[in-house]
XYZ file of C-alpha atoms in Angstrom:
372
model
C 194.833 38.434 106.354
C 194.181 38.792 102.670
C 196.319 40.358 100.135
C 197.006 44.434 99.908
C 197.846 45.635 96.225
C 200.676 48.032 95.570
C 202.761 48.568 98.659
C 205.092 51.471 97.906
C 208.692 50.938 98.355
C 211.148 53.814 99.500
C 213.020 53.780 95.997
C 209.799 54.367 94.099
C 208.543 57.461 95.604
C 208.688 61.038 93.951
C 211.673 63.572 94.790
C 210.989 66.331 97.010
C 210.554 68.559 94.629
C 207.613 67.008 93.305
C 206.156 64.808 96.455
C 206.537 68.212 98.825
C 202.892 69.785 97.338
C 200.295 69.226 99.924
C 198.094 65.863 99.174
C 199.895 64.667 95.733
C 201.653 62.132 97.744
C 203.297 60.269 100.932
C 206.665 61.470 102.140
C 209.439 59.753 103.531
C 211.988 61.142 105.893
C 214.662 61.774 103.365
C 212.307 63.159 100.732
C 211.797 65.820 102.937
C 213.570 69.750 101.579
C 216.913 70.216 103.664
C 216.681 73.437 106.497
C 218.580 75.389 104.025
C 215.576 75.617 101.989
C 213.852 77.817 103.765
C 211.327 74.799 104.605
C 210.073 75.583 108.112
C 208.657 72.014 108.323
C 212.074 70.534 107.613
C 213.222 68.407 110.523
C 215.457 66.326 111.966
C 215.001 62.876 110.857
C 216.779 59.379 110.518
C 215.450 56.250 109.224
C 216.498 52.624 110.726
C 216.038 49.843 108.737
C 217.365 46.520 110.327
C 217.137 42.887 109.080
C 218.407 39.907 109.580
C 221.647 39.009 107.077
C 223.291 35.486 106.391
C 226.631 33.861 107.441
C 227.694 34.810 103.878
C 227.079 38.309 103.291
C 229.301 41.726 104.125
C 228.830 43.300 107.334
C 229.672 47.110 107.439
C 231.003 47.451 111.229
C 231.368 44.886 114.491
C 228.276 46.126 115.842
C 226.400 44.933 113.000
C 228.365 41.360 112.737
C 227.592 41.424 116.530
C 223.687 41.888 115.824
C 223.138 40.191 112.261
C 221.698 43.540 111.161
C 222.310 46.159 108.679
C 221.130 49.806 110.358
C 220.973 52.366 107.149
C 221.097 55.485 108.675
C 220.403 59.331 106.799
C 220.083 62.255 108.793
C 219.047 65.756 108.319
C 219.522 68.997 110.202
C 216.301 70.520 112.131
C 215.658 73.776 111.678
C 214.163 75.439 114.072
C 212.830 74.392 117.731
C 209.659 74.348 119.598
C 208.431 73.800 122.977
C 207.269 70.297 124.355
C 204.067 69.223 122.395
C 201.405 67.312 124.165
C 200.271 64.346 123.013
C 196.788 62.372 123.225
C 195.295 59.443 121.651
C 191.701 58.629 120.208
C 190.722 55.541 118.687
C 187.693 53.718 117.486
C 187.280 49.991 116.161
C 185.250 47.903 114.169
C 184.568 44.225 113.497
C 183.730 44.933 109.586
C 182.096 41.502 108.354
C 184.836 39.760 110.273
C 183.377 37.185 113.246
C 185.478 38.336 115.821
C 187.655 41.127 116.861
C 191.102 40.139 116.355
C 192.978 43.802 116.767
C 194.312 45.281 119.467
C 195.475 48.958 120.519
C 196.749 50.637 123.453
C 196.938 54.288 124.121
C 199.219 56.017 126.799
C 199.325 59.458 126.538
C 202.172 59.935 129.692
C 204.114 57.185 130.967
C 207.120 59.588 132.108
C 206.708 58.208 136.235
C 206.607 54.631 134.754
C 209.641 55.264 133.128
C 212.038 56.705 136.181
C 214.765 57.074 136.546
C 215.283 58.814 133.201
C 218.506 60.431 131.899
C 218.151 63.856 132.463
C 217.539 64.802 128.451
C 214.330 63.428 128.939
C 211.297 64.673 130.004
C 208.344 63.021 128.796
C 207.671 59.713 127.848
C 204.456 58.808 125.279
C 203.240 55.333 123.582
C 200.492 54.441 121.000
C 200.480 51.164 118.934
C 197.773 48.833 117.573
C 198.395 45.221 116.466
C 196.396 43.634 114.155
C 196.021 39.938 115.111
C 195.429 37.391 112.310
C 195.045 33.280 113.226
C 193.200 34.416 116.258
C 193.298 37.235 118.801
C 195.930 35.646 120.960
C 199.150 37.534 119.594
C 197.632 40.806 119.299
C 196.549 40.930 122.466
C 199.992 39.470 124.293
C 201.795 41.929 122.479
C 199.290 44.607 123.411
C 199.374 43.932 127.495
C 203.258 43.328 127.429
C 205.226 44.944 124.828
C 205.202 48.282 126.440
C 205.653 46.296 130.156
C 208.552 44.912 128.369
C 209.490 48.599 126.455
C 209.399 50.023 130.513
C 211.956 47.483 131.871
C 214.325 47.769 129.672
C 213.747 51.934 129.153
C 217.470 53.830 129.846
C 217.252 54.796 133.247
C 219.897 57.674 134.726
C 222.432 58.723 132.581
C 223.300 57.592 129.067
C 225.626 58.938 126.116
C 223.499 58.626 123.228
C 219.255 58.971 124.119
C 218.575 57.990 119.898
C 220.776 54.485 119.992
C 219.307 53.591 123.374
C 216.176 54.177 122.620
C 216.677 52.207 119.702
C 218.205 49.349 121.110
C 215.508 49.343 123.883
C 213.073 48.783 120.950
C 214.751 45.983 118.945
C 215.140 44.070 122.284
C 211.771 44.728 123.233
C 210.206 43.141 120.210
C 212.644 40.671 120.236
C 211.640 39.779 123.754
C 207.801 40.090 123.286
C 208.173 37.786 120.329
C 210.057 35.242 122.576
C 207.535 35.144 125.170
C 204.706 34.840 123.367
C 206.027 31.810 121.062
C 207.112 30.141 124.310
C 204.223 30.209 125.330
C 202.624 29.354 122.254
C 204.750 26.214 121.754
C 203.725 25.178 124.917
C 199.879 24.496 124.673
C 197.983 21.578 123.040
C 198.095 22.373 120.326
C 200.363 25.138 119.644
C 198.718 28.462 119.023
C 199.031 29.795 115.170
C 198.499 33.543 116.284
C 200.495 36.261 115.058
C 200.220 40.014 114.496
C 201.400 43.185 113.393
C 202.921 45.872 115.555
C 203.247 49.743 114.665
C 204.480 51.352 118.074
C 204.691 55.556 118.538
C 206.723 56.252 121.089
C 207.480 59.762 121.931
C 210.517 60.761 123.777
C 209.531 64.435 124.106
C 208.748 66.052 120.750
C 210.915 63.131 119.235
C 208.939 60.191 117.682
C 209.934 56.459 117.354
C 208.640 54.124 115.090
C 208.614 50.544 115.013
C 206.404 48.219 112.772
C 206.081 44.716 111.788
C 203.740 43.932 108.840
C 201.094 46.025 107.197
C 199.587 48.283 109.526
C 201.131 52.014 109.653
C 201.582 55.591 110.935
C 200.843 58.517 108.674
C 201.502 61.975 110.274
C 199.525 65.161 109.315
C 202.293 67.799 108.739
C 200.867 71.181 107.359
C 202.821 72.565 104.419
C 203.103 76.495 104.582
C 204.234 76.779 100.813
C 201.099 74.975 99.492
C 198.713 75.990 102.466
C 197.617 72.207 102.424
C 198.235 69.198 104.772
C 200.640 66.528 103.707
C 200.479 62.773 104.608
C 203.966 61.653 105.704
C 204.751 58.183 106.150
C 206.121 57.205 109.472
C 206.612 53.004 108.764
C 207.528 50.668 106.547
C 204.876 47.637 105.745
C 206.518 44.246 105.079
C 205.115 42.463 102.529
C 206.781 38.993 101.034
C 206.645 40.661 97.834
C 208.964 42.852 98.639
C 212.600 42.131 96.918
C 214.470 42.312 100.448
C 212.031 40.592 102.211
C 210.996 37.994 99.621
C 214.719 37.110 99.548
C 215.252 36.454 103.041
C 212.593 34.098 103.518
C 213.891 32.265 99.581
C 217.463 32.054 101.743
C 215.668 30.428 105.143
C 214.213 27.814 102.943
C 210.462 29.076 102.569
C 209.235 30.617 99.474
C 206.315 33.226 98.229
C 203.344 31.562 96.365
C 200.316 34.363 95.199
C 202.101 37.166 97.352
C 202.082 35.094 100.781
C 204.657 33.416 102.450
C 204.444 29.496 101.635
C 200.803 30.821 100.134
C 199.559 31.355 103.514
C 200.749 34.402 105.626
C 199.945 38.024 104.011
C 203.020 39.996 106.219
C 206.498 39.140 106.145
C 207.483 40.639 109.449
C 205.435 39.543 112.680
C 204.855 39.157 116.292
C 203.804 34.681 116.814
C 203.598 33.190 113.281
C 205.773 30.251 115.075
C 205.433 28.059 111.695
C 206.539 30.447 109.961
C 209.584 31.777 111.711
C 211.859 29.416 110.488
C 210.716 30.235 106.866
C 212.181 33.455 107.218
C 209.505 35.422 108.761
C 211.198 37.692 111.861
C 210.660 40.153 114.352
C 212.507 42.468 113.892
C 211.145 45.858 113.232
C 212.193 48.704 111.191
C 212.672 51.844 113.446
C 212.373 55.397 111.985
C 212.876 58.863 114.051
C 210.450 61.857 113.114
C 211.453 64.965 115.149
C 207.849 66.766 115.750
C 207.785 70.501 114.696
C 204.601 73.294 114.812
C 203.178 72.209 111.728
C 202.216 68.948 112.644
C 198.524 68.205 113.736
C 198.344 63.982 114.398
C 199.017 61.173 113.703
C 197.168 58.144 112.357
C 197.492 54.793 113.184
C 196.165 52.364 111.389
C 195.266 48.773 110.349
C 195.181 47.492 106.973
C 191.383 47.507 107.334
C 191.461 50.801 107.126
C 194.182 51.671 104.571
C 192.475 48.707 102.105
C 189.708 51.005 101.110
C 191.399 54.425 101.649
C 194.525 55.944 100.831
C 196.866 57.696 103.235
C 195.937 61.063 101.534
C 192.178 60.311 101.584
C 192.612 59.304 105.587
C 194.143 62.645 106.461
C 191.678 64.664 104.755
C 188.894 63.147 105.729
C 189.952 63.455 109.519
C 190.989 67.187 108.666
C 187.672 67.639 107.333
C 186.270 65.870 110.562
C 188.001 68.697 112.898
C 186.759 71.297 111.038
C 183.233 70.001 111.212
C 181.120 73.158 113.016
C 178.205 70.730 113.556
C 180.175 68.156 115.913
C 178.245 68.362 119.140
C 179.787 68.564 122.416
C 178.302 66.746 125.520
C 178.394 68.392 128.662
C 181.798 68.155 130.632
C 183.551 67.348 127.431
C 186.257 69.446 125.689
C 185.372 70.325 122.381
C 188.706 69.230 121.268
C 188.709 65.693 122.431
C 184.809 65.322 120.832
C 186.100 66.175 117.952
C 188.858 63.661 117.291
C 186.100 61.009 118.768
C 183.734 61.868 115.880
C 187.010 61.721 113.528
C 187.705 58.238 114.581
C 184.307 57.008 114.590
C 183.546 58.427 110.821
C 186.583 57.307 109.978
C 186.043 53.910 111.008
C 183.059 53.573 110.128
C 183.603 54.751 106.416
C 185.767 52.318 105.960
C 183.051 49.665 106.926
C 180.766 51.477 104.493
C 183.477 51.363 101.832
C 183.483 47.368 101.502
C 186.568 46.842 104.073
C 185.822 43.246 105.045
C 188.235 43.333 107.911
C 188.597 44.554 111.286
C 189.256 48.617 111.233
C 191.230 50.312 114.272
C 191.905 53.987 114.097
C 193.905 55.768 116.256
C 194.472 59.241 115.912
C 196.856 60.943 118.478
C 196.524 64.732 118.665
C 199.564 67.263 118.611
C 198.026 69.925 121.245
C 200.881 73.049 120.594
């Protein structure tokens, strides 16, 4: 995977006040205007972020010395409800100049029966993700046939007193599992598979969305903004990059080190699914989990490879898919919705303006319409 220049970090993005305009900028949760501001696209939010601490270091509760992790969590108040908001995924891919195909996605727009028996606060069940495989195709495409095998099994089923932490801890174990399996079986062959890959999972617990990513590749939601009459690109995930203070730090303290922006000069992501030589440099699985409550402004969401966000920014991606739906010259073949030809033809521009844009790596979009 090669390099990606200027990875924002949650400290260095504009206040509200500024950021909340439309196009100027990405978003993060807590960026967002409170309900009392009269913000009809303020919601409910909370951002996770969990890593792995050493023996040394201060621990905030028994859960967390339990876990090795540090869970950072702001909320807001949602203002506001609307009814349950179907879901539906698109997605196109190309090899760019790359010789092989090395991403993988998976889209399931309903796994509610997969799912039962759910606690009774649930009703619907959604997943998206794509993994971007580096070292080979191996990893992305283990993690894309069993992570969300492994996300069912260990799903709450009947009743449970907190949906949010369960879900969350059903995530965290999931990668943590995933990543397990696939090194064992990595280990085992002759030689030992190299493969990693990224993750950035969607998954929708009714209108509620969790992410979780590893690495690079991320989830932008198109919210409209009322006050500005434009659409805004919010940022669902965090991309892990060794350059990253936190990150950078944690690999320094496992005994690896960050050479030209890469761990040990080598691997681009600091966060990962396989990478077994790397692991005990500091490189984890552990992902950072973020909850977006869904409200009527929101159109999609994008998910995307760094392929794809190399050549264009978040901003540039949502307009030019916006501008893709509003196309009057999409034609519709016979026995297809106009709707779902639409976001086709907004995938496959998208995709393949990346291509035409000099991206020399594999490009996956996904882009999962919010039907209201």
């Amino acid at each position: 995977k090669e390099a990606q220049k200027g990875p924002l970090l949650f400290d260095d993005l504009p206040p509200a006040s500024s950021a909340d305009s439309g196009m100027g900028g990405s978003l993060l949760f807590d960026d967002l205007p409170p309900a009392s501001s009269g913000d009809a696209a303020s919601c409910a939010t909370e951002q996770v972020s969990t890593e792995s601490h050493g023996k040394g270091e201060k621990r905030k509760s028994l859960e967390e010395e339990k876990n090795g992790r540090e869970e950072l969590v702001e909320k807001k108040v949602c203002k506001g409800s609307v009814g349950l908001l179907g879901l539906k995924g698109y997605v196109a891919e190309r090899k760019g100049e790359r010789e092989d195909m090395q991403d993988a996605h998976v889209i399931l727009n309903d796994i509610t029966e997969e799912c039962q028996p759910l606690p009774a606060q649930i009703t619907r069940v959604s997943y998206f993700a794509v993994f971007d495989g580096h070292g080979g195709v191996r990893a992305s495409k283990f993690a894309a046939q069993n992570l969300h095998q492994n996300l069912i099994k260990k799903f709450p089923k009947g009743e449970v007193v907190s949906v949010e932490k369960t879900v969350k801890r059903c995530l965290l174990d999931t990668f943590k599992h995933t990543d397990e399996e696939f090194l064992k079986q990595a280990s085992s062959q002759k030689p030992a598979w190299k493969d990693g890959s990224t993750a950035t999972c969607v998954l929708a617990v009714d209108n509620t969305l969790y992410i979780a990513n590893l690495g690079d590749s991320r989830a932008i939601l198109c919210r409209y903004n009322e006050e500005s009459q434009k659409y805004a690109a919010l940022s669902l995930s965090k991309e892990h990059n060794p350059t990253q203070y936190e990150e950078r730090m944690r690999i320094q303290k496992a005994g690896g080190n960050v050479r030209d922006g890469r761990v040990l000069g080598v691997l681009e992501v600091s966060r990962s699914i396989g990478d077994g030589q790397y692991k005990r440099c500091g490189v984890i699985s552990v992902p950072d989990i973020k909850r977006c409550q869904l409200t009527h402004n929101d159109r999609f969401i994008l998910i995307a490879c760094d392929g794809l966000f190399k050549v264009f920014t978040p901003e540039e991606a949502v307009n030019f898919i916006v501008s893709c739906l509003e196309d009057k010259n999409i034609q519709t073949r016979e026995g297809k919705l106009e709707a779902d030809a639409r976001y086709e033809a907004a995938c496959n521009r998208l995709a393949n303006k990346a291509v035409q844009r000099g991206s020399a790596d594999n490009v996956t979009v996904m882009v999962v319409r919010i039907e209201h």
